[in-house]
Coordinates of C-alpha atoms in Angstrom, one line a residue:
M1 CA 0.0 0.0 0.0
D2 CA 1.2 3.5 -0.9
R3 CA 2.7 5.1 2.3
D4 CA 0.6 8.3 2.0
L5 CA -2.5 6.3 1.5
A6 CA -1.6 4.1 4.5
A7 CA -1.1 7.2 6.6
R8 CA -4.5 8.7 5.6
R9 CA -6.1 5.3 6.3
Q10 CA -4.5 5.1 9.7
L11 CA -5.8 8.6 10.5
H12 CA -9.4 7.4 9.9
T13 CA -9.1 4.0 11.5
T14 CA -11.5 2.9 14.2
I15 CA -10.9 -0.3 16.1
F16 CA -14.3 -1.7 17.0
D17 CA -13.4 -4.8 18.9
H18 CA -10.4 -6.9 20.1
C19 CA -9.8 -10.2 21.9
Y20 CA -7.0 -12.4 23.1
S21 CA -5.6 -15.6 21.7
P22 CA -6.2 -18.8 23.8
C23 CA -2.6 -18.6 25.1
G24 CA -3.0 -15.0 26.1
K25 CA 0.2 -13.9 24.3
Y26 CA -1.5 -12.3 21.3
I27 CA -4.2 -9.7 20.7
A28 CA -6.4 -9.6 17.6
A29 CA -8.1 -6.3 16.7
A30 CA -10.7 -5.5 14.0
N31 CA -11.2 -2.2 12.2
N32 CA -13.6 -0.3 10.1
Y33 CA -11.9 -1.4 6.9
G34 CA -12.6 -5.1 7.4
Q35 CA -9.0 -5.9 8.5
I36 CA -7.8 -7.9 11.5
A37 CA -4.4 -7.1 13.0
V38 CA -2.5 -9.4 15.4
F39 CA -0.1 -8.0 18.0
S40 CA 2.4 -9.8 20.2
L41 CA 1.5 -8.9 23.8
S42 CA 4.4 -11.1 25.2
A43 CA 6.9 -9.2 23.0
A44 CA 5.6 -5.8 24.0
L45 CA 5.8 -6.7 27.7
A46 CA 9.3 -8.2 27.5
P47 CA 12.1 -6.3 29.4
E48 CA 13.9 -5.6 26.1
A49 CA 10.7 -4.3 24.3
S50 CA 10.9 -1.3 22.1
E51 CA 8.3 0.8 20.1
A52 CA 8.8 -1.6 17.2
T53 CA 6.9 -4.3 19.3
W54 CA 3.9 -2.0 19.4
K55 CA 3.2 -2.6 15.7
P56 CA 1.2 -5.6 14.2
V57 CA 3.1 -8.8 13.6
F58 CA 0.4 -9.6 10.9
I59 CA -2.6 -7.9 9.2
F60 CA -5.0 -9.7 7.0
E61 CA -8.2 -8.8 5.0
A62 CA -11.0 -10.5 6.9
S63 CA -14.2 -9.0 5.3
E64 CA -14.9 -7.9 1.8
D65 CA -18.2 -6.4 2.9
G66 CA -16.8 -3.6 5.1
A67 CA -16.3 -3.1 8.9
I68 CA -15.9 -5.8 11.5
F69 CA -17.8 -4.8 14.7
T70 CA -17.2 -7.8 16.9
L71 CA -14.6 -10.5 17.7
T72 CA -14.6 -13.5 20.0
S73 CA -12.4 -16.5 20.5
T74 CA -12.6 -20.2 21.4
D75 CA -9.7 -22.5 22.3
T76 CA -8.9 -22.9 18.7
L77 CA -10.8 -20.3 16.6
L78 CA -11.1 -16.6 16.1
I79 CA -14.6 -15.6 15.2
S80 CA -15.7 -12.3 13.6
G81 CA -18.9 -10.5 12.7
G82 CA -19.8 -7.2 11.1
N83 CA -21.0 -6.4 7.6
G84 CA -21.4 -9.8 6.0
P85 CA -21.4 -13.3 7.4
I86 CA -19.9 -14.6 10.7
K87 CA -16.5 -16.1 9.9
A88 CA -14.1 -18.3 11.8
W89 CA -10.3 -18.8 11.4
K90 CA -8.0 -21.2 13.2
W91 CA -5.6 -19.4 15.5
S92 CA -2.8 -21.7 14.4
D93 CA -3.3 -20.6 10.8
I94 CA -3.4 -16.9 11.8
L95 CA -0.2 -17.2 13.9
S96 CA 1.5 -18.9 11.0
K97 CA 0.4 -16.0 8.7
S98 CA -1.7 -18.2 6.5
P99 CA -5.3 -17.5 7.6
R100 CA -8.2 -19.2 5.8
V101 CA -11.9 -19.2 6.6
V102 CA -12.8 -22.6 8.1
W103 CA -16.5 -22.0 8.3
S104 CA -19.0 -19.1 7.9
L105 CA -22.6 -18.5 9.0
N106 CA -25.0 -16.2 7.1
I107 CA -27.7 -14.1 8.8
P108 CA -31.2 -15.0 7.5
K109 CA -32.3 -12.6 4.9
K110 CA -35.8 -11.0 4.8
G111 CA -35.4 -9.9 1.2
P112 CA -33.0 -9.6 -1.7
F113 CA -31.5 -6.4 -0.4
S114 CA -31.5 -7.3 3.3
Q115 CA -28.1 -7.8 4.9
P116 CA -28.2 -6.8 8.6
E117 CA -25.0 -6.0 10.3
I118 CA -23.8 -8.1 13.2
N119 CA -23.1 -5.9 16.2
S120 CA -22.3 -8.5 18.9
I121 CA -21.2 -12.1 19.1
V122 CA -21.1 -14.2 22.3
L123 CA -20.4 -17.9 22.8
N124 CA -22.3 -20.3 25.0
T125 CA -20.2 -23.3 26.0
E126 CA -22.0 -24.1 29.3
E127 CA -24.0 -27.2 30.0
D128 CA -22.2 -29.1 27.2
K129 CA -23.5 -26.7 24.6
S130 CA -21.6 -25.2 21.7
E131 CA -23.6 -22.2 20.5
V132 CA -22.9 -18.8 19.0
F133 CA -25.3 -15.9 19.6
A134 CA -25.4 -12.9 17.2
G135 CA -27.1 -9.6 17.9
C136 CA -28.0 -7.9 14.7
G137 CA -29.2 -4.8 12.9
D138 CA -32.6 -6.3 12.0
N139 CA -33.6 -6.2 15.8
N140 CA -33.1 -10.0 16.2
I141 CA -30.8 -12.3 18.0
Y142 CA -29.8 -15.5 16.1
V143 CA -28.5 -18.7 17.7
W144 CA -26.5 -21.4 15.9
D145 CA -25.2 -24.8 17.0
L146 CA -21.5 -24.6 16.2
E147 CA -21.0 -28.3 15.7
S148 CA -23.8 -28.7 13.1
G149 CA -23.9 -25.2 11.7
E150 CA -27.7 -25.3 12.2
Q151 CA -29.5 -22.0 13.0
K152 CA -31.6 -23.1 16.0
I153 CA -33.3 -20.1 17.5
T154 CA -34.4 -16.6 16.6
L155 CA -35.1 -14.2 19.5
S156 CA -37.5 -11.5 18.3
G157 CA -39.0 -8.7 20.4
H158 CA -36.8 -5.6 20.1
D159 CA -38.1 -2.6 18.2
N160 CA -34.6 -1.4 17.1
Y161 CA -31.2 -2.9 16.4
V162 CA -29.3 -4.9 19.1
H163 CA -26.0 -3.5 20.3
S164 CA -24.8 -5.9 22.9
L165 CA -25.3 -9.4 24.3
A166 CA -24.4 -11.4 27.5
V167 CA -25.1 -15.1 28.0
K168 CA -25.0 -17.0 31.4
N169 CA -26.0 -20.4 32.7
G170 CA -26.4 -21.9 29.3
N171 CA -30.0 -20.8 28.8
T172 CA -30.1 -17.1 29.8
C173 CA -29.4 -14.3 27.3
A174 CA -29.5 -10.5 28.0
S175 CA -29.7 -8.2 25.0
A176 CA -29.2 -4.4 25.0
S177 CA -30.9 -2.4 22.2
E178 CA -31.2 0.9 20.6
D179 CA -34.9 0.7 21.6
G180 CA -33.8 1.5 25.2
T181 CA -34.5 -2.0 26.7
V182 CA -32.5 -4.9 28.1
K183 CA -34.4 -8.0 27.4
I184 CA -33.8 -11.2 29.4
W185 CA -34.4 -14.4 27.4
D186 CA -34.7 -18.1 28.3
T187 CA -33.6 -20.0 25.2
R188 CA -35.6 -23.0 26.3
S189 CA -38.8 -20.9 25.7
P190 CA -37.6 -18.4 23.0
S191 CA -40.9 -17.1 21.8
D192 CA -41.0 -14.1 24.2
A193 CA -38.5 -12.3 26.5
V194 CA -38.9 -13.3 30.2
H195 CA -38.2 -9.8 31.4
S196 CA -37.7 -6.3 30.0
I197 CA -35.7 -3.7 31.8
K198 CA -36.2 0.0 30.8
P199 CA -33.5 2.3 32.4
Y200 CA -34.8 5.3 30.5
K201 CA -38.0 5.1 32.6
N202 CA -36.1 5.1 35.9
E203 CA -35.8 8.6 37.2
L204 CA -32.4 8.0 38.6
C205 CA -31.0 6.5 35.3
A206 CA -32.8 8.5 32.7
R207 CA -30.9 11.2 30.7
P208 CA -33.3 12.4 28.0
K209 CA -30.7 14.6 26.3
F210 CA -28.6 11.5 25.5
G211 CA -31.6 9.4 24.4
K212 CA -32.8 6.0 25.6
W213 CA -30.5 3.7 23.7
L214 CA -28.5 1.0 25.5
G215 CA -25.1 0.1 24.1
C216 CA -23.7 -2.3 26.6
V217 CA -24.7 -5.1 29.0
A218 CA -23.0 -7.6 31.2
M219 CA -24.0 -10.2 33.8
D220 CA -21.8 -11.3 36.8
T221 CA -20.8 -14.9 37.5
T222 CA -23.4 -15.3 40.3
D223 CA -26.3 -14.5 37.9
D224 CA -27.7 -12.1 40.5
W225 CA -26.5 -8.9 38.9
L226 CA -26.7 -7.1 35.5
V227 CA -25.1 -3.8 34.5
C228 CA -26.1 -1.8 31.5
G229 CA -25.7 1.7 30.0
G230 CA -25.8 4.0 27.0
G231 CA -28.0 7.1 26.9
P232 CA -29.2 6.4 30.4
S233 CA -26.6 6.4 33.1
L234 CA -24.7 3.1 33.6
S235 CA -26.6 1.2 36.3
L236 CA -26.5 -2.0 38.2
W237 CA -29.7 -4.1 38.5
H238 CA -30.6 -6.9 40.8
L239 CA -32.0 -9.7 38.6
R240 CA -34.2 -11.4 41.1
S241 CA -36.1 -8.2 42.0
L242 CA -35.5 -6.3 38.7
T243 CA -34.6 -3.2 40.6
A244 CA -31.8 -0.7 40.0
T245 CA -29.4 -0.7 43.0
T246 CA -26.4 1.5 41.8
M247 CA -25.9 4.3 39.4
F248 CA -22.4 5.2 38.1
D249 CA -21.7 8.9 37.4
T250 CA -19.9 9.8 34.2
P251 CA -20.7 13.5 33.4
G252 CA -20.9 14.3 29.7
A253 CA -20.0 10.7 28.6
C254 CA -22.0 7.8 27.3
Q255 CA -20.6 4.5 28.5
Q256 CA -20.2 2.1 25.6
C257 CA -18.6 -0.9 27.2
V258 CA -18.6 -2.3 30.7
M259 CA -17.3 -5.4 32.6
F260 CA -17.0 -6.9 36.1
H261 CA -13.4 -7.5 37.3
D262 CA -12.4 -8.7 40.7
D263 CA -14.1 -6.3 43.2
S264 CA -14.6 -3.6 40.6
I265 CA -16.6 -2.5 37.6
I266 CA -14.7 -1.1 34.7
S267 CA -16.3 1.1 32.0
A268 CA -15.4 3.3 29.0
G269 CA -17.1 5.2 26.3
S270 CA -17.3 8.5 24.5
K271 CA -14.4 10.1 26.3
G272 CA -10.8 8.9 26.3
Y273 CA -10.7 7.5 29.8
I274 CA -11.2 4.1 31.4
N275 CA -13.2 4.3 34.7
H276 CA -12.7 2.0 37.6
W277 CA -15.6 1.8 40.1
S278 CA -16.5 0.1 43.3
V279 CA -19.8 -1.7 43.3
N280 CA -21.3 1.0 45.5
G281 CA -20.8 3.6 42.7
E282 CA -17.5 5.2 44.0
Q283 CA -15.0 6.0 41.3
R284 CA -11.6 4.5 42.1
M285 CA -9.6 5.7 39.1
E286 CA -10.0 7.5 35.8
V287 CA -7.2 6.3 33.5
P288 CA -6.4 8.0 30.2
C289 CA -6.4 5.8 27.0
T290 CA -5.5 6.5 23.4
P291 CA -9.0 6.4 21.7
S292 CA -11.2 9.4 22.2
S293 CA -14.2 7.0 22.1
V294 CA -14.1 3.4 23.4
F295 CA -16.6 1.0 21.9
S296 CA -16.7 -2.2 23.9
L297 CA -15.7 -4.0 27.1
S298 CA -15.3 -7.7 27.7
Y299 CA -13.7 -9.9 30.4
N300 CA -11.5 -12.7 29.1
S301 CA -11.2 -15.5 31.6
A302 CA -11.1 -18.2 31.6
S303 CA -28.7 -9.2 47.7
N304 CA -29.3 -5.8 48.5
N305 CA -32.3 -4.1 46.9
S306 CA -31.5 -0.5 48.0
T307 CA -31.4 1.9 45.1
T308 CA -28.1 3.4 43.9
M309 CA -27.0 4.6 40.4
F310 CA -23.6 4.8 38.6
D311 CA -23.7 8.5 37.7
T312 CA -21.9 9.6 34.5
P313 CA -23.4 13.0 33.7
G314 CA -23.0 14.0 30.1
A315 CA -21.5 10.6 29.1
C316 CA -23.2 7.5 27.7
Q317 CA -21.7 4.1 28.7
Q318 CA -21.1 1.9 25.6
C319 CA -19.4 -1.1 27.1
V320 CA -19.5 -2.8 30.5
M321 CA -18.1 -5.8 32.3
F322 CA -17.9 -7.4 35.8
H323 CA -14.4 -8.0 37.2
D324 CA -14.1 -9.6 40.6
D325 CA -16.2 -7.4 43.0
S326 CA -16.2 -4.4 40.6
I327 CA -17.8 -3.1 37.5
I328 CA -15.7 -1.6 34.6
S329 CA -17.4 0.6 32.0
A330 CA -16.5 3.0 29.2
G331 CA -18.3 5.1 26.6
S332 CA -18.7 8.5 25.0
K333 CA -15.9 10.1 27.0
G334 CA -12.2 9.2 26.9
Y335 CA -12.2 7.5 30.3
I336 CA -12.4 4.0 31.7
N337 CA -14.5 3.9 34.9
H338 CA -14.0 1.5 37.8
W339 CA -17.0 1.2 40.2
S340 CA -18.0 -0.6 43.3
V341 CA -21.4 -2.2 43.1
N342 CA -22.9 0.5 45.4
G343 CA -22.3 3.1 42.7
E344 CA -19.0 4.6 44.2
Q345 CA -16.5 5.5 41.5
R346 CA -13.1 4.0 42.4
M347 CA -11.1 5.3 39.5
E348 CA -11.6 7.3 36.3
V349 CA -8.6 6.4 34.0
P350 CA -7.9 8.5 30.9
C351 CA -7.4 6.6 27.6
T352 CA -6.6 7.5 24.0
P353 CA -10.0 7.1 22.3
S354 CA -12.5 9.9 22.9
S355 CA -15.1 7.2 22.6
V356 CA -14.4 3.7 23.8
F357 CA -15.9 0.7 22.0
S358 CA -14.1 -2.3 23.4
L359 CA -12.6 -3.3 26.7
S360 CA -11.0 -6.7 27.4
Y361 CA -9.1 -8.3 30.3
N362 CA -6.5 -11.0 29.6
S363 CA -6.3 -13.7 32.2
A364 CA -5.1 -16.5 29.9
S365 CA -1.4 -15.9 30.5
N366 CA 0.0 -15.2 33.9
N367 CA 2.8 -13.1 32.4
C368 CA 0.5 -11.0 30.2
K369 CA -2.4 -10.1 32.5
V370 CA -3.5 -6.7 31.2
L371 CA -6.6 -4.6 30.6
S372 CA -6.9 -3.2 27.0
A373 CA -9.2 -0.7 25.3
T374 CA -10.0 0.4 21.8
G375 CA -12.3 2.9 20.1
N376 CA -12.3 5.7 17.6
S377 CA -8.6 5.6 17.1
S378 CA -5.9 3.4 15.5
K379 CA -4.5 2.9 19.0
L380 CA -5.0 -0.2 21.2
D381 CA -4.2 0.9 24.8
I382 CA -2.6 -1.5 27.2
F383 CA -2.9 -1.1 31.0
T384 CA -0.5 -3.3 33.0
N385 CA -1.7 -1.5 36.1
F386 CA -5.3 -0.6 35.9
G387 CA -4.6 3.0 37.1
Y388 CA -2.6 4.2 34.0
K389 CA -1.8 3.4 30.4
A390 CA 1.5 1.6 29.9
F391 CA 1.7 1.8 26.1
S392 CA -0.4 1.6 22.9
F393 CA -0.3 -0.8 20.0
T394 CA -0.9 0.9 16.6
F395 CA -3.1 -0.6 13.9
S396 CA -0.9 0.6 11.0
Q397 CA 0.7 -0.7 7.8
I398 CA 3.3 2.1 7.7

């Protein structure tokens, strides 16, 4: 590629999602041009590491149809979704720099011109199942059996496109949508959602100036708690009572990704920070990151009904995850938020993207345990200590 063209392309690069290899030593990142880049985390963390190790070891064209919005990984496969079909590659082929699609799954079409985008992919490997869930732009969630390739279930009920999915206990799926609802599904009875949560109707969560859309959802390992955010403030919900217990405050930013981690909640979104929260809503840290907008959060790893909110005034949370006893979220401001479950913000950590789309925690390798964030930037931020950014990988062909 011409050097000037590559430089212009890098300037306009957005990394929508990223995930770790099964060994935890590599990171795959997907961009708006349909490319996947692979970085060596182990090389970048080595004592003799230089800035040369912050560049991709390999880039390949993964989608002829445009952007890739979501990535996930199994013990052997890297799976992508975006514009076009779901595709899978063997990690062994990727690391040997000879990737080939081993299988693909097409979203059911409703007409000759219908090709809904895939916004979120999650895997269900509990209870001896092997399933992939896809949240799509046609308002539906589709479920396939990975062994047979059969499309088994369609979950219909949202009035607008699906942004984010979370799956627990083999049969429970939570979906966050542009329509402002999180729907809880039992895949054994898929005709209708079991519950529907509407944060925009809760006076403590609602932020009408940002809209009602929800961009991120996560459930903890106990299946008692759910965290979600977007236009409404990032909030923690008790699933048994369906009540909001904590609100996480991110003024001026919409949180686009969130996760639970240890005793914290980590979030990021439309400002260039990663926020660390205690579960009581206290902000522990605000850590800068490279993207000005962070798009997603995920955790790679292997009951009090009192009302509290995670308050993020002026910011919409776009990704969220549970981590240990905390919630981590990010969104429309360049920070990653760490929360306690009572709504206390433990940390607000600056990051490079002004809007954060993807957060991930690597626990597959003891020597490479890091938090990472991507968003509206060609940078992939690495946090070896959750309180600050250590360095950034660059999605570049220069």
